[in-house]
Amino acid sequence: MRIMFLFDPIHPVFSSIVQAIAVRPQMTIGELHTYLHKNQKMDISLAHLYRTVTRMTEHQILIKSHRRLSLNLMWVSYVEFIAARAKRIQQNTGDYPLRIGEKRVHEAQSLFDVEALWNHILVSLYRVSQVKQIYKYYSHAWWQLGRNAEEISFYQQLKERGIDCRWIFGDATFLDTLGAKRVREVYDVVTTRTPPFPKEGYNLNVYGDYIVECILPEKIARHFSFLFGNAKSEKDFDEDLFLDIFSLRASYKITVWRNPKQAAILRKKLSGYFGAPDAGV
């Protein structure tokens, strides 16, 4: 199972325990051990898990009652306090909203950096945009197959908040179709061999008045073209090789442009693939 974020990536065992108990409270340590092995593919001994849980209990992160574990609500409240303060400060000192016609360019050195920046930008735009509909075009479904691919529960949360995402992938290879399946449970997705934009290396989001665009460096686009074009089944998909692409160093630029007229033109091109009303016009 891929997890979009770890609570504490420097300490993955701690992080996995917090995330597991958050969604499945009242587990025993034995049940937690089984859950981590089955759902998070974590190879950890029962003795190591006991020691970690003991330390987390001593630091008042976990509560152990009748051999069952829960998160300490006081600790959860403190985490919420830090998160709320960080959101408030970041919002007041952030880059958005832009003036109409204004552009902002963000630079990155790897696809991992691009993913982080892209998500940060979209959260920032969510706070300033009145329209909660996003059209997403990607030449290939690389995002859905990567290490930080969002879980279905993440998309379900977005939908519950009133955000409508519509995805188009610019090819219909086996891997593009596989990536689309991971989104289709919640949102409309189209794979097409006749895309409205470049078939290789192009990534575009249209969010209200805003256009977010990234053209992949040529060598990265070639790697994806080869992998997506040659994998005919899951056994052909070399996940380690695929993930290596995300750490390759290259010069990336993410451009954010507030242009209502151009956004409407792009949105119209994309909405034609769904045959549904466009909330952004």
Short mmCIF file of C-alpha atoms in Angstrom, two decimals:
data_model
loop_
_atom_site.label_atom_id
_atom_site.label_comp_id
_atom_site.label_asym_id
_atom_site.label_seq_id
_atom_site.Cartn_x
_atom_site.Cartn_y
_atom_site.Cartn_z
CA MET A 1 0.00 0.00 0.00
CA ARG A 2 1.30 3.43 -0.88
CA ILE A 3 0.94 6.22 1.63
CA MET A 4 0.95 9.80 0.49
CA PHE A 5 2.75 11.10 3.58
CA LEU A 6 4.35 9.63 6.67
CA PHE A 7 3.60 11.44 9.91
CA ASP A 8 7.31 11.23 10.74
CA PRO A 9 9.35 9.82 7.82
CA ILE A 10 12.55 9.91 9.88
CA HIS A 11 10.97 7.36 12.24
CA PRO A 12 8.76 5.17 9.98
CA VAL A 13 7.79 2.67 12.70
CA PHE A 14 6.53 5.46 14.97
CA SER A 15 4.75 7.04 12.02
CA SER A 16 3.07 3.80 10.97
CA ILE A 17 1.87 3.08 14.51
CA VAL A 18 0.30 6.54 14.81
CA GLN A 19 -1.45 6.21 11.46
CA ALA A 20 -2.66 2.68 12.21
CA ILE A 21 -4.07 3.52 15.65
CA ALA A 22 -5.67 6.67 14.22
CA VAL A 23 -7.85 4.60 11.88
CA ARG A 24 -8.12 1.43 13.99
CA PRO A 25 -8.20 2.35 17.70
CA GLN A 26 -8.50 -0.26 20.45
CA MET A 27 -6.14 -2.77 18.81
CA THR A 28 -3.97 -5.00 20.96
CA ILE A 29 -0.24 -5.03 20.20
CA GLY A 30 -0.69 -8.40 18.50
CA GLU A 31 -3.46 -7.03 16.30
CA LEU A 32 -1.35 -3.96 15.56
CA HIS A 33 1.54 -6.21 14.52
CA THR A 34 -0.72 -8.09 12.09
CA TYR A 35 -2.19 -4.84 10.76
CA LEU A 36 1.24 -3.29 10.10
CA HIS A 37 2.45 -6.42 8.33
CA LYS A 38 -0.67 -6.85 6.19
CA ASN A 39 -1.68 -3.27 5.40
CA GLN A 40 1.61 -1.37 5.47
CA LYS A 41 3.96 -4.21 4.46
CA MET A 42 6.11 -3.45 7.49
CA ASP A 43 8.59 -6.14 8.47
CA ILE A 44 8.95 -5.59 12.22
CA SER A 45 9.42 -8.12 15.00
CA LEU A 46 6.86 -8.33 17.77
CA ALA A 47 9.59 -7.57 20.33
CA HIS A 48 10.61 -4.39 18.49
CA LEU A 49 6.97 -3.33 18.27
CA TYR A 50 6.51 -3.89 22.03
CA ARG A 51 9.54 -1.71 22.79
CA THR A 52 8.34 1.09 20.49
CA VAL A 53 4.80 1.03 21.88
CA THR A 54 6.20 1.14 25.42
CA ARG A 55 8.25 4.27 24.61
CA MET A 56 5.26 5.91 22.95
CA THR A 57 3.15 5.17 26.01
CA GLU A 58 5.82 6.57 28.31
CA HIS A 59 5.88 9.77 26.23
CA GLN A 60 2.06 9.98 26.48
CA ILE A 61 1.45 9.57 22.76
CA LEU A 62 -0.42 6.31 23.25
CA ILE A 63 -2.84 5.19 25.95
CA LYS A 64 -2.87 1.50 26.89
CA SER A 65 -5.97 0.31 28.69
CA HIS A 66 -6.98 -3.34 29.14
CA ARG A 67 -4.18 -4.23 26.71
CA ARG A 68 -5.76 -2.09 23.98
CA LEU A 69 -4.15 0.96 22.37
CA SER A 70 -5.52 4.40 21.57
CA LEU A 71 -3.98 7.74 20.77
CA ASN A 72 -3.75 10.10 23.74
CA LEU A 73 -6.30 12.79 22.94
CA MET A 74 -4.21 15.41 24.74
CA TRP A 75 -1.32 14.65 22.38
CA VAL A 76 -3.70 14.71 19.40
CA SER A 77 -4.99 18.10 20.54
CA TYR A 78 -1.44 19.44 20.73
CA VAL A 79 -0.71 18.20 17.19
CA GLU A 80 -3.93 19.91 16.02
CA PHE A 81 -2.83 23.13 17.71
CA ILE A 82 0.54 23.07 15.93
CA ALA A 83 -1.11 22.25 12.59
CA ALA A 84 -3.71 25.02 12.92
CA ARG A 85 -1.08 27.59 13.84
CA ALA A 86 1.15 26.51 10.96
CA LYS A 87 -1.74 26.75 8.48
CA ARG A 88 -2.65 30.22 9.71
CA ILE A 89 0.90 31.53 9.48
CA GLN A 90 1.57 29.91 6.09
CA GLN A 91 -1.66 31.29 4.70
CA ASN A 92 -0.83 34.83 5.80
CA THR A 93 2.74 34.70 4.45
CA GLY A 94 2.12 32.58 1.32
CA ASP A 95 2.49 33.38 -2.37
CA TYR A 96 -1.22 33.37 -3.19
CA PRO A 97 -3.58 34.79 -4.34
CA LEU A 98 -1.96 36.20 -7.47
CA ARG A 99 -3.13 39.30 -9.27
CA ILE A 100 -4.96 38.67 -12.55
CA GLY A 101 -2.32 38.19 -15.23
CA GLU A 102 0.44 37.48 -12.71
CA LYS A 103 2.70 34.44 -13.08
CA ARG A 104 4.84 32.68 -10.53
CA VAL A 105 7.54 30.11 -11.34
CA HIS A 106 8.72 27.51 -8.84
CA GLU A 107 11.90 25.51 -9.43
CA ALA A 108 12.57 21.90 -8.47
CA GLN A 109 15.42 19.42 -8.90
CA SER A 110 13.55 16.10 -8.89
CA LEU A 111 10.08 14.65 -9.37
CA PHE A 112 9.85 14.16 -5.62
CA ASP A 113 10.32 17.94 -5.30
CA VAL A 114 7.72 18.52 -8.03
CA GLU A 115 5.15 16.38 -6.19
CA ALA A 116 5.70 18.29 -2.94
CA LEU A 117 5.54 21.71 -4.60
CA TRP A 118 2.52 20.78 -6.71
CA ASN A 119 0.52 19.62 -3.69
CA HIS A 120 1.53 22.73 -1.75
CA ILE A 121 0.38 24.95 -4.62
CA LEU A 122 -2.99 23.20 -4.93
CA VAL A 123 -3.67 23.51 -1.20
CA SER A 124 -2.79 27.22 -1.44
CA LEU A 125 -5.15 27.68 -4.40
CA TYR A 126 -7.93 25.86 -2.57
CA ARG A 127 -7.83 28.60 0.03
CA VAL A 128 -8.14 31.45 -2.47
CA SER A 129 -10.26 30.00 -5.29
CA GLN A 130 -14.04 30.20 -5.27
CA VAL A 131 -14.36 27.35 -7.78
CA LYS A 132 -13.72 23.89 -6.34
CA GLN A 133 -13.39 22.01 -9.62
CA ILE A 134 -10.00 20.94 -10.98
CA TYR A 135 -9.24 19.60 -14.43
CA LYS A 136 -6.03 17.57 -14.48
CA TYR A 137 -4.13 16.54 -17.61
CA TYR A 138 -1.05 14.31 -17.46
CA SER A 139 0.64 12.76 -20.49
CA HIS A 140 1.01 9.60 -18.41
CA ALA A 141 -0.32 8.42 -15.05
CA TRP A 142 3.09 8.64 -13.39
CA TRP A 143 1.69 10.35 -10.30
CA GLN A 144 -0.75 7.52 -9.58
CA LEU A 145 1.98 4.88 -9.70
CA GLY A 146 4.62 6.71 -7.66
CA ARG A 147 5.70 6.22 -4.06
CA ASN A 148 3.62 9.16 -2.85
CA ALA A 149 0.47 8.25 -4.74
CA GLU A 150 -2.58 9.34 -2.80
CA GLU A 151 -4.75 6.69 -1.23
CA ILE A 152 -8.41 6.41 -2.25
CA SER A 153 -9.36 7.66 1.21
CA PHE A 154 -7.52 10.91 0.41
CA TYR A 155 -9.61 11.46 -2.72
CA GLN A 156 -12.75 10.58 -0.79
CA GLN A 157 -11.92 13.31 1.72
CA LEU A 158 -11.46 15.81 -1.11
CA LYS A 159 -14.82 14.89 -2.57
CA GLU A 160 -16.50 15.23 0.82
CA ARG A 161 -15.10 18.78 0.97
CA GLY A 162 -16.83 19.58 -2.32
CA ILE A 163 -13.76 19.35 -4.57
CA ASP A 164 -14.47 17.85 -7.99
CA CYS A 165 -11.37 16.49 -9.80
CA ARG A 166 -11.50 15.33 -13.41
CA TRP A 167 -8.49 13.51 -14.81
CA ILE A 168 -7.27 12.96 -18.36
CA PHE A 169 -4.26 10.82 -19.19
CA GLY A 170 -2.76 11.34 -22.63
CA ASP A 171 -2.44 7.68 -23.53
CA ALA A 172 -4.23 4.40 -22.92
CA THR A 173 -1.28 2.09 -22.21
CA PHE A 174 -1.56 -0.68 -19.64
CA LEU A 175 0.10 1.47 -16.95
CA ASP A 176 -2.05 4.52 -17.77
CA THR A 177 -5.14 2.34 -17.40
CA LEU A 178 -3.80 0.92 -14.13
CA GLY A 179 -3.18 4.43 -12.78
CA ALA A 180 -6.67 5.51 -13.85
CA LYS A 181 -8.24 2.63 -11.94
CA ARG A 182 -6.71 3.96 -8.73
CA VAL A 183 -8.65 7.20 -9.09
CA ARG A 184 -11.84 6.04 -10.79
CA GLU A 185 -13.40 4.76 -7.57
CA VAL A 186 -13.98 8.39 -6.61
CA TYR A 187 -13.50 10.69 -9.60
CA ASP A 188 -14.11 10.77 -13.36
CA VAL A 189 -11.04 9.65 -15.31
CA VAL A 190 -10.38 9.42 -19.04
CA THR A 191 -7.52 7.70 -20.84
CA THR A 192 -7.22 8.73 -24.46
CA ARG A 193 -4.95 8.12 -27.43
CA THR A 194 -6.04 11.48 -28.89
CA PRO A 195 -5.16 13.94 -26.12
CA PRO A 196 -5.69 17.72 -26.34
CA PHE A 197 -2.11 18.40 -25.23
CA PRO A 198 1.34 16.80 -25.76
CA LYS A 199 1.47 13.01 -25.38
CA GLU A 200 4.78 13.08 -23.56
CA GLY A 201 6.10 15.13 -20.66
CA TYR A 202 3.20 17.53 -20.14
CA ASN A 203 1.31 18.17 -16.91
CA LEU A 204 -1.49 20.69 -16.49
CA ASN A 205 -4.05 21.57 -13.83
CA VAL A 206 -6.81 24.14 -14.34
CA TYR A 207 -8.27 25.34 -11.06
CA GLY A 208 -10.71 28.25 -11.28
CA ASP A 209 -8.78 31.26 -12.62
CA TYR A 210 -5.45 29.48 -12.17
CA ILE A 211 -3.32 27.41 -14.53
CA VAL A 212 -0.60 25.15 -13.07
CA GLU A 213 1.81 23.71 -15.63
CA CYS A 214 4.98 21.63 -15.65
CA ILE A 215 6.82 20.40 -18.75
CA LEU A 216 9.08 17.52 -17.78
CA PRO A 217 12.74 17.69 -18.80
CA GLU A 218 13.32 15.75 -22.01
CA LYS A 219 15.32 12.92 -20.42
CA ILE A 220 12.59 12.35 -17.79
CA ALA A 221 9.87 12.36 -20.44
CA ARG A 222 11.86 9.77 -22.45
CA HIS A 223 12.15 7.48 -19.42
CA PHE A 224 8.39 7.59 -18.84
CA SER A 225 7.66 7.12 -22.54
CA PHE A 226 9.77 3.95 -22.56
CA LEU A 227 8.34 2.47 -19.36
CA PHE A 228 4.70 3.24 -20.15
CA GLY A 229 5.09 2.09 -23.73
CA ASN A 230 6.69 -1.27 -22.92
CA ALA A 231 4.81 -2.57 -19.88
CA LYS A 232 1.98 -4.79 -21.07
CA SER A 233 1.10 -6.28 -17.68
CA GLU A 234 1.89 -5.79 -14.00
CA LYS A 235 4.71 -8.33 -14.20
CA ASP A 236 6.37 -6.09 -16.84
CA PHE A 237 6.25 -3.11 -14.48
CA ASP A 238 9.65 -2.67 -12.85
CA GLU A 239 8.57 -0.56 -9.88
CA ASP A 240 12.10 -0.01 -8.57
CA LEU A 241 13.26 1.29 -11.95
CA PHE A 242 10.15 3.44 -12.18
CA LEU A 243 10.74 4.97 -8.74
CA ASP A 244 14.37 5.69 -9.60
CA ILE A 245 13.10 8.27 -12.10
CA PHE A 246 11.63 10.30 -9.25
CA SER A 247 15.04 10.88 -7.69
CA LEU A 248 16.91 11.71 -10.92
CA ARG A 249 18.32 15.22 -10.79
CA ALA A 250 17.02 17.59 -13.47
CA SER A 251 15.81 21.16 -13.87
CA TYR A 252 12.05 21.42 -13.38
CA LYS A 253 9.85 24.50 -13.49
CA ILE A 254 6.28 24.72 -12.26
CA THR A 255 4.46 27.76 -13.61
CA VAL A 256 1.36 29.13 -11.91
CA TRP A 257 -0.59 31.71 -13.90
CA ARG A 258 -3.77 33.51 -12.94
CA ASN A 259 -5.54 34.14 -16.23
CA PRO A 260 -9.33 33.64 -16.21
CA LYS A 261 -9.72 33.82 -20.01
CA GLN A 262 -6.96 31.32 -20.77
CA ALA A 263 -8.12 29.06 -17.96
CA ALA A 264 -11.63 29.02 -19.48
CA ILE A 265 -10.20 28.04 -22.89
CA LEU A 266 -8.16 25.20 -21.44
CA ARG A 267 -11.02 24.03 -19.26
CA LYS A 268 -13.33 23.89 -22.27
CA LYS A 269 -10.84 21.67 -24.13
CA LEU A 270 -10.65 19.31 -21.18
CA SER A 271 -14.34 19.29 -20.27
CA GLY A 272 -15.21 18.04 -23.75
CA TYR A 273 -13.79 14.65 -22.79
CA PHE A 274 -16.41 14.24 -20.05
CA GLY A 275 -19.57 15.59 -21.71
CA ALA A 276 -20.61 17.16 -18.42
CA PRO A 277 -21.36 20.73 -17.29
CA ASP A 278 -18.31 22.81 -16.46
CA ALA A 279 -18.54 24.53 -13.07
CA GLY A 280 -15.72 26.90 -13.91
CA VAL A 281 -17.38 28.87 -16.73
#
